[in-house]
Every structure is written in C-alpha cells, then in structure tokens.
Short mmCIF file of C-alpha atoms and ligand atoms in Angstrom, two decimals:
data_model
loop_
_atom_site.label_atom_id
_atom_site.label_comp_id
_atom_site.label_asym_id
_atom_site.label_seq_id
_atom_site.Cartn_x
_atom_site.Cartn_y
_atom_site.Cartn_z
CA MET A 1 0.00 0.20 -0.02
CA THR A 2 1.38 3.47 -0.85
CA SER A 3 2.16 5.44 2.24
CA PHE A 4 1.07 9.11 2.09
CA LYS A 5 2.87 12.41 2.77
CA PRO A 6 0.86 15.19 4.48
CA ALA A 7 1.49 17.38 1.33
CA ASP A 8 -0.51 14.81 -0.73
CA PRO A 9 -3.69 15.81 -2.30
CA VAL A 10 -6.96 14.97 -0.45
CA LEU A 11 -9.85 12.87 -1.32
CA VAL A 12 -12.81 12.34 1.00
CA ILE A 13 -14.86 9.38 0.54
CA ALA A 14 -18.28 10.72 0.84
CA SER A 15 -19.91 7.59 2.73
CA GLY A 16 -20.83 6.76 5.96
CA ASN A 17 -20.93 2.99 4.96
CA LEU A 18 -17.63 1.39 6.14
CA GLY A 19 -17.74 -1.60 3.90
CA LYS A 20 -17.65 1.07 0.96
CA VAL A 21 -15.03 2.89 2.67
CA LYS A 22 -12.91 -0.04 3.19
CA GLU A 23 -13.25 -1.31 -0.43
CA PHE A 24 -12.17 2.25 -1.87
CA ARG A 25 -9.39 2.70 0.29
CA GLU A 26 -7.97 -0.35 -1.33
CA LEU A 27 -9.32 0.41 -4.98
CA LEU A 28 -7.52 3.97 -4.17
CA CYS A 29 -4.29 2.31 -2.77
CA ASN A 30 -2.03 2.81 -5.86
CA PHE A 31 -2.82 6.91 -6.13
CA GLN A 32 -0.42 9.22 -4.20
CA ILE A 33 -3.62 10.86 -2.25
CA GLN A 34 -4.26 10.83 1.20
CA VAL A 35 -8.11 9.26 1.27
CA ILE A 36 -10.26 10.23 4.28
CA ALA A 37 -13.38 9.41 5.62
CA LYS A 38 -16.47 11.97 5.53
CA PRO A 39 -17.07 13.66 8.79
CA GLU A 40 -19.59 11.27 10.73
CA SER A 41 -21.80 14.43 11.42
CA LEU A 42 -22.25 15.42 7.80
CA GLU A 43 -25.77 13.53 6.59
CA VAL A 44 -26.83 13.99 2.74
CA ASP A 45 -30.42 13.67 2.25
CA GLU A 46 -31.26 11.09 -0.67
CA THR A 47 -33.89 12.83 -2.41
CA GLY A 48 -32.63 12.03 -6.16
CA ARG A 49 -34.68 9.68 -8.53
CA SER A 50 -31.48 7.59 -9.65
CA PHE A 51 -28.42 6.36 -8.35
CA LYS A 52 -26.48 9.06 -10.48
CA GLU A 53 -28.76 11.69 -8.71
CA ASN A 54 -27.86 10.58 -5.29
CA ALA A 55 -24.05 10.19 -6.11
CA ARG A 56 -23.89 13.62 -7.29
CA LEU A 57 -26.10 14.95 -4.28
CA LYS A 58 -23.62 13.15 -1.92
CA ALA A 59 -20.52 14.15 -3.82
CA ILE A 60 -21.61 17.76 -4.14
CA SER A 61 -22.37 17.96 -0.50
CA VAL A 62 -19.29 16.62 0.91
CA ALA A 63 -17.04 18.57 -0.95
CA ASN A 64 -18.84 21.94 -0.40
CA ASN A 65 -18.90 21.17 3.26
CA THR A 66 -15.37 19.82 3.66
CA GLY A 67 -13.47 22.01 1.11
CA GLU A 68 -12.02 18.91 -0.56
CA TRP A 69 -12.78 16.75 -3.55
CA ALA A 70 -15.33 14.31 -2.49
CA LEU A 71 -16.03 10.63 -4.22
CA ALA A 72 -19.41 9.39 -3.57
CA ASP A 73 -21.16 5.81 -4.20
CA ASP A 74 -24.43 5.24 -4.63
CA SER A 75 -25.44 1.57 -5.37
CA GLY A 76 -28.24 -0.77 -4.55
CA LEU A 77 -29.97 -4.25 -5.98
CA SER A 78 -32.12 -4.21 -8.77
CA VAL A 79 -34.21 -7.37 -8.87
CA LEU A 80 -36.00 -8.28 -12.05
CA ALA A 81 -38.91 -10.00 -10.55
CA LEU A 82 -39.61 -7.45 -8.30
CA SER A 83 -39.68 -4.67 -10.95
CA GLY A 84 -36.23 -3.27 -10.42
CA LYS A 85 -36.70 -3.16 -6.22
CA PRO A 86 -35.32 -1.96 -3.93
CA GLY A 87 -33.16 -0.19 -6.44
CA ILE A 88 -32.14 3.42 -4.96
CA HIS A 89 -33.84 2.43 -1.89
CA SER A 90 -31.90 -0.40 -1.11
CA ALA A 91 -30.44 1.17 1.86
CA ARG A 92 -33.64 2.19 3.30
CA TYR A 93 -35.48 -1.30 3.00
CA ALA A 94 -35.03 -2.32 6.51
CA ASP A 95 -33.04 -0.88 9.54
CA SER A 96 -30.00 -3.36 9.15
CA ASP A 97 -28.05 -5.76 6.83
CA SER A 98 -29.70 -8.92 8.42
CA GLU A 99 -33.19 -7.34 8.31
CA ARG A 100 -32.72 -5.95 4.60
CA ILE A 101 -31.71 -9.27 3.69
CA ASN A 102 -34.45 -11.32 5.04
CA ARG A 103 -37.20 -8.62 3.93
CA LEU A 104 -35.68 -9.47 0.26
CA LEU A 105 -35.57 -13.19 0.90
CA ALA A 106 -39.17 -13.10 2.08
CA GLU A 107 -40.54 -11.02 -0.98
CA MET A 108 -39.06 -13.41 -3.31
CA SER A 109 -40.01 -16.68 -1.45
CA THR A 110 -42.11 -17.64 -4.58
CA CYS A 111 -40.14 -16.29 -6.88
CA ASP A 112 -38.19 -18.50 -9.55
CA ASP A 113 -36.82 -15.92 -11.51
CA ARG A 114 -34.01 -14.86 -9.01
CA ARG A 115 -32.13 -12.68 -11.42
CA ALA A 116 -30.94 -9.21 -10.15
CA ILE A 117 -28.39 -6.35 -10.80
CA PHE A 118 -26.14 -4.50 -8.66
CA VAL A 119 -25.38 -0.92 -9.61
CA ALA A 120 -23.06 1.73 -8.43
CA ALA A 121 -22.81 5.09 -9.42
CA LEU A 122 -19.91 7.23 -8.55
CA CYS A 123 -19.09 10.59 -8.81
CA VAL A 124 -16.21 12.84 -7.76
CA ALA A 125 -16.88 16.68 -7.05
CA ALA A 126 -14.88 19.63 -6.05
CA PRO A 127 -16.21 22.57 -4.02
CA LYS A 128 -18.34 24.99 -5.50
CA ASP A 129 -20.82 22.60 -6.99
CA GLN A 130 -18.25 21.45 -9.41
CA ILE A 131 -18.95 17.66 -10.83
CA LEU A 132 -15.58 16.29 -12.05
CA ILE A 133 -16.61 12.78 -12.85
CA GLU A 134 -19.43 10.45 -13.08
CA VAL A 135 -19.70 6.64 -14.08
CA GLU A 136 -21.50 3.58 -13.34
CA GLY A 137 -20.74 0.17 -12.92
CA LEU A 138 -22.79 -3.19 -12.84
CA CYS A 139 -22.72 -6.63 -12.11
CA GLU A 140 -25.01 -9.28 -12.91
CA GLY A 141 -26.20 -12.03 -10.74
CA VAL A 142 -28.65 -14.15 -8.95
CA ILE A 143 -30.59 -13.84 -5.42
CA THR A 144 -29.78 -16.83 -3.82
CA LYS A 145 -32.34 -18.61 -1.50
CA ALA A 146 -30.28 -17.91 1.97
CA PRO A 147 -27.14 -16.10 2.71
CA ARG A 148 -23.78 -17.54 2.19
CA GLY A 149 -20.47 -16.43 3.20
CA GLU A 150 -19.08 -14.31 5.51
CA SER A 151 -17.17 -11.52 3.99
CA GLY A 152 -18.02 -8.10 2.76
CA PHE A 153 -21.01 -6.35 4.14
CA GLY A 154 -24.73 -5.65 3.41
CA TYR A 155 -26.61 -7.86 0.56
CA ASP A 156 -22.86 -9.58 -0.26
CA PRO A 157 -24.28 -13.12 1.46
CA ILE A 158 -27.23 -13.51 -0.87
CA PHE A 159 -25.67 -12.05 -4.28
CA GLU A 160 -24.46 -14.78 -6.31
CA VAL A 161 -22.31 -13.81 -9.38
CA ILE A 162 -23.17 -16.30 -11.81
CA PRO A 163 -20.55 -17.87 -13.97
CA THR A 164 -18.41 -18.00 -10.37
CA GLY A 165 -21.13 -20.00 -8.38
CA LEU A 166 -20.11 -17.80 -5.65
CA THR A 167 -21.87 -14.86 -3.44
CA TYR A 168 -19.78 -11.82 -2.88
CA ALA A 169 -19.58 -12.70 0.94
CA GLU A 170 -17.99 -16.06 -0.13
CA MET A 171 -15.34 -14.19 -2.65
CA SER A 172 -11.85 -13.48 -1.49
CA ARG A 173 -11.42 -9.59 -1.43
CA ASN A 174 -9.68 -9.74 -4.32
CA GLN A 175 -12.17 -11.46 -6.22
CA LYS A 176 -14.79 -9.06 -5.17
CA GLN A 177 -12.55 -6.16 -6.03
CA GLU A 178 -12.25 -7.47 -9.64
CA LEU A 179 -15.98 -8.52 -10.44
CA SER A 180 -18.09 -6.21 -8.40
CA HIS A 181 -20.38 -3.53 -9.44
CA ARG A 182 -18.30 -0.93 -7.42
CA ALA A 183 -14.93 -2.32 -9.18
CA ASN A 184 -16.63 -2.10 -12.98
CA ALA A 185 -17.44 1.67 -11.75
CA PHE A 186 -14.18 2.17 -10.33
CA ARG A 187 -12.63 0.87 -13.41
CA SER A 188 -14.21 3.74 -15.71
CA LEU A 189 -13.33 6.17 -13.38
CA GLU A 190 -9.45 5.65 -12.81
CA PRO A 191 -8.00 6.68 -15.87
CA GLN A 192 -10.14 10.14 -15.64
CA PHE A 193 -9.45 10.14 -11.91
CA ARG A 194 -5.64 9.93 -12.96
CA ASN A 195 -5.54 12.53 -15.38
CA LEU A 196 -7.32 15.01 -12.76
CA ILE A 197 -4.56 14.11 -10.19
CA ALA A 198 -1.78 14.77 -12.92
CA ASN A 199 -3.15 18.13 -13.81
CA ASN A 200 -4.10 19.38 -10.27
CA SER A 201 -1.53 18.81 -7.61
CA ASP A 202 -4.17 20.74 -4.99
CA LEU A 203 -7.43 19.15 -5.25
CA ARG A 204 -9.04 21.86 -3.90
CA ASN A 205 -8.74 24.02 -6.85
P1 ITT B 1 -23.71 6.09 2.11
O1 ITT B 1 -25.03 6.67 1.01
O2 ITT B 1 -23.18 6.95 3.10
O3 ITT B 1 -22.70 5.75 0.88
P2 ITT B 1 -25.42 3.53 2.17
O4 ITT B 1 -25.20 2.56 2.99
O5 ITT B 1 -26.67 4.46 2.78
O6 ITT B 1 -24.03 4.71 2.38
P3 ITT B 1 -26.46 3.71 -0.35
O7 ITT B 1 -27.54 4.60 0.13
O8 ITT B 1 -25.70 3.83 -1.93
O9 ITT B 1 -25.37 3.63 0.64
O10 ITT B 1 -27.25 2.40 -0.08
C1 ITT B 1 -26.74 1.13 -0.73
C2 ITT B 1 -27.24 0.12 -0.17
O11 ITT B 1 -26.81 -1.45 -0.70
C3 ITT B 1 -26.76 -0.42 1.42
O12 ITT B 1 -27.68 -1.05 1.84
C4 ITT B 1 -25.48 -1.13 1.00
O13 ITT B 1 -24.94 -1.83 2.32
C5 ITT B 1 -26.03 -1.95 -0.05
N1 ITT B 1 -24.87 -2.40 -0.65
C6 ITT B 1 -24.06 -1.47 -1.69
N2 ITT B 1 -23.06 -2.00 -2.07
C7 ITT B 1 -22.85 -3.07 -1.71
C8 ITT B 1 -22.07 -4.24 -1.99
O14 ITT B 1 -20.74 -3.97 -2.61
N3 ITT B 1 -22.18 -5.33 -1.24
C9 ITT B 1 -23.37 -5.40 -0.48
N4 ITT B 1 -24.27 -4.47 -0.25
C10 ITT B 1 -24.07 -3.18 -0.87
#
C-alpha cells in the first residue's frame, strides 16, 4: 500500500458505510493521495430519483462542506422479479443488513426468476458545486435462497455472481474487487481520475 505524505492531495470518501469506505481505500491504494472518511456528522438526504442523482448529491454536499474533493457512491440491488426493487431504496429497505436480507428473501420466496443487477454510480466533485467525474458500473447475478459466506457487508451473502457460483460474501477480497459493480465503476473512473490528479496537484482548486 502507498504511504502518503501530508502534502499529498486529499480525497474525502463521501460515505458513512464502512464497507464501502474500506473497498475504496483498497481500490485507491495506488494513488499518491490522502484518502479520508467524511465527517460522521455530515448527513446528506438522498432525494434523487436515480443512483446517479444521489451520488451527485452526496459528492457535492461533502465537497462543499469539507472544502476538499469528494468521491461518492450510490449503489443498490435491482431485482428483475420485483420490477427493479429495492433499487435506490436498497439502504432504506429495512434498518440493518440482516433485516434487509430477510425482507428481500421473504419478498422473493415464491420467485423462480432470481436475476438481479447490482449497480454503483460514482461521482467525484470539487467545492463550489463542481462535478468532475460521473460513472456507473454493474454486476449481474442472482439472489440466492439463503445467505452464504461471511465476508463483506450489506447484501453480499445473497448476491451470487453467476459464472463464479459464489456470493460476494464467499469471494476473497481480491475477487470481489475484480468483479463487483463498484470495481466495474471504478475501472471507468480510474483513467479520468488519474488525469485529474496529474493536472491538479492541489485538489481543492
Ligand atoms: P452512504 O450513502 O453513506 O454511502 P449507504 O449504505 O446508505 O451509505 P447507499 O445509499 O448507496 O449507501 O445504499 C446502498 C445499499 O446497498 C446499502 O444497504 C449497502 O449496504 C448496499 N450495498 C452497496 N454496495 C454493496 C456491496 O458491494 N455489497 C453489499 N451490499 C452493498
């Protein structure tokens, strides 16, 4: 992992989800930047109508409030048999990861078609409402009948990536970081982010 110096540019991860923050720290480990978590007290209302709109709201709010560049992720599961639900409401579906999983399994108890897509919209913003990068990534899979695996967070134990036969929670960290919706989104973001850093050694401008 790259060790950073105090002079390195700062990127704030605009998320209160520790699972996401951990994955971003790993994905960003080859960049010579200081990756920091957003202040806990800074909550953003997710009033958007799409993953993209919500990622934008979170990135702009955190960039404006901290005075630093911010990277936000809005993500969720779209289940075909549930007409795309829970979608952008994936976090609000229930109060805890295990209750969210139980609710989804209960709603799908009679569904033979288990196909689902995990979506991640990422946005990098700078202070004063500047959107710098917006990308989206997907991962296709199926919702299992019961949770499997211990790793990761959120819906990981019930999302199986078809060709692997494994849920996200059964994968090694490296495997999830290769295949996931967030990894696919990050692959699109990476070259643009590299260019931005090369042209802005102080990310606040
Ligand atoms: P922030 O908005 O603060 O980033 P959040 O958890 O509220 O945190 P979202 O609004 O994007 O994030 O909701 C996404 C939901 O989908 C939430 O319940 C996550 O735990 C879940 N989720 C997102 N990515 C996931 C992943 O890689 N594996 C499992 N669950 C994931």
